[in-house]
């Protein structure tokens, strides 16, 4: 029996990133089952980059 884990990212953030990466239509129509592994990996990479930019000390003045 598998358990669903609570997502760290909101669905809105996932949709925003998918829009920026160009596969939001696929995500809306087919869900994550229709999104390629490469696109999911790119989504995670972008989310990490966004989070790192928000860390204190990472904003150049």
Short mmCIF file of C-alpha atoms in Angstrom, two decimals, residues 11-12 14-36 39 43:
data_model
loop_
_atom_site.label_atom_id
_atom_site.label_comp_id
_atom_site.label_asym_id
_atom_site.label_seq_id
_atom_site.Cartn_x
_atom_site.Cartn_y
_atom_site.Cartn_z
CA UNK A 11 -0.08 23.33 -7.48
CA UNK A 12 -0.12 27.01 -8.50
CA UNK A 14 3.97 23.94 -10.35
CA UNK A 15 1.62 25.36 -12.97
CA UNK A 16 3.56 28.64 -13.11
CA UNK A 17 6.85 26.81 -13.65
CA UNK A 18 5.26 24.53 -16.25
CA UNK A 19 4.02 27.64 -18.07
CA UNK A 20 7.52 29.13 -18.09
CA UNK A 21 8.99 25.85 -19.35
CA UNK A 22 6.33 25.45 -22.02
CA UNK A 23 4.41 22.32 -21.01
CA UNK A 24 1.51 23.78 -19.03
CA UNK A 25 -0.99 22.59 -21.65
CA UNK A 26 0.13 18.99 -21.26
CA UNK A 27 0.00 19.31 -17.47
CA UNK A 28 -3.58 20.65 -17.58
CA UNK A 29 -4.81 18.04 -20.06
CA UNK A 30 -3.01 14.91 -18.88
CA UNK A 31 -1.69 15.68 -15.41
CA UNK A 32 1.81 14.71 -14.39
CA UNK A 33 1.37 11.30 -16.01
CA UNK A 34 1.67 12.98 -19.40
CA UNK A 35 4.69 15.12 -18.53
CA UNK A 36 8.08 13.73 -19.50
CA UNK A 39 10.33 18.19 -18.02
CA UNK A 43 10.69 21.81 -13.12
#
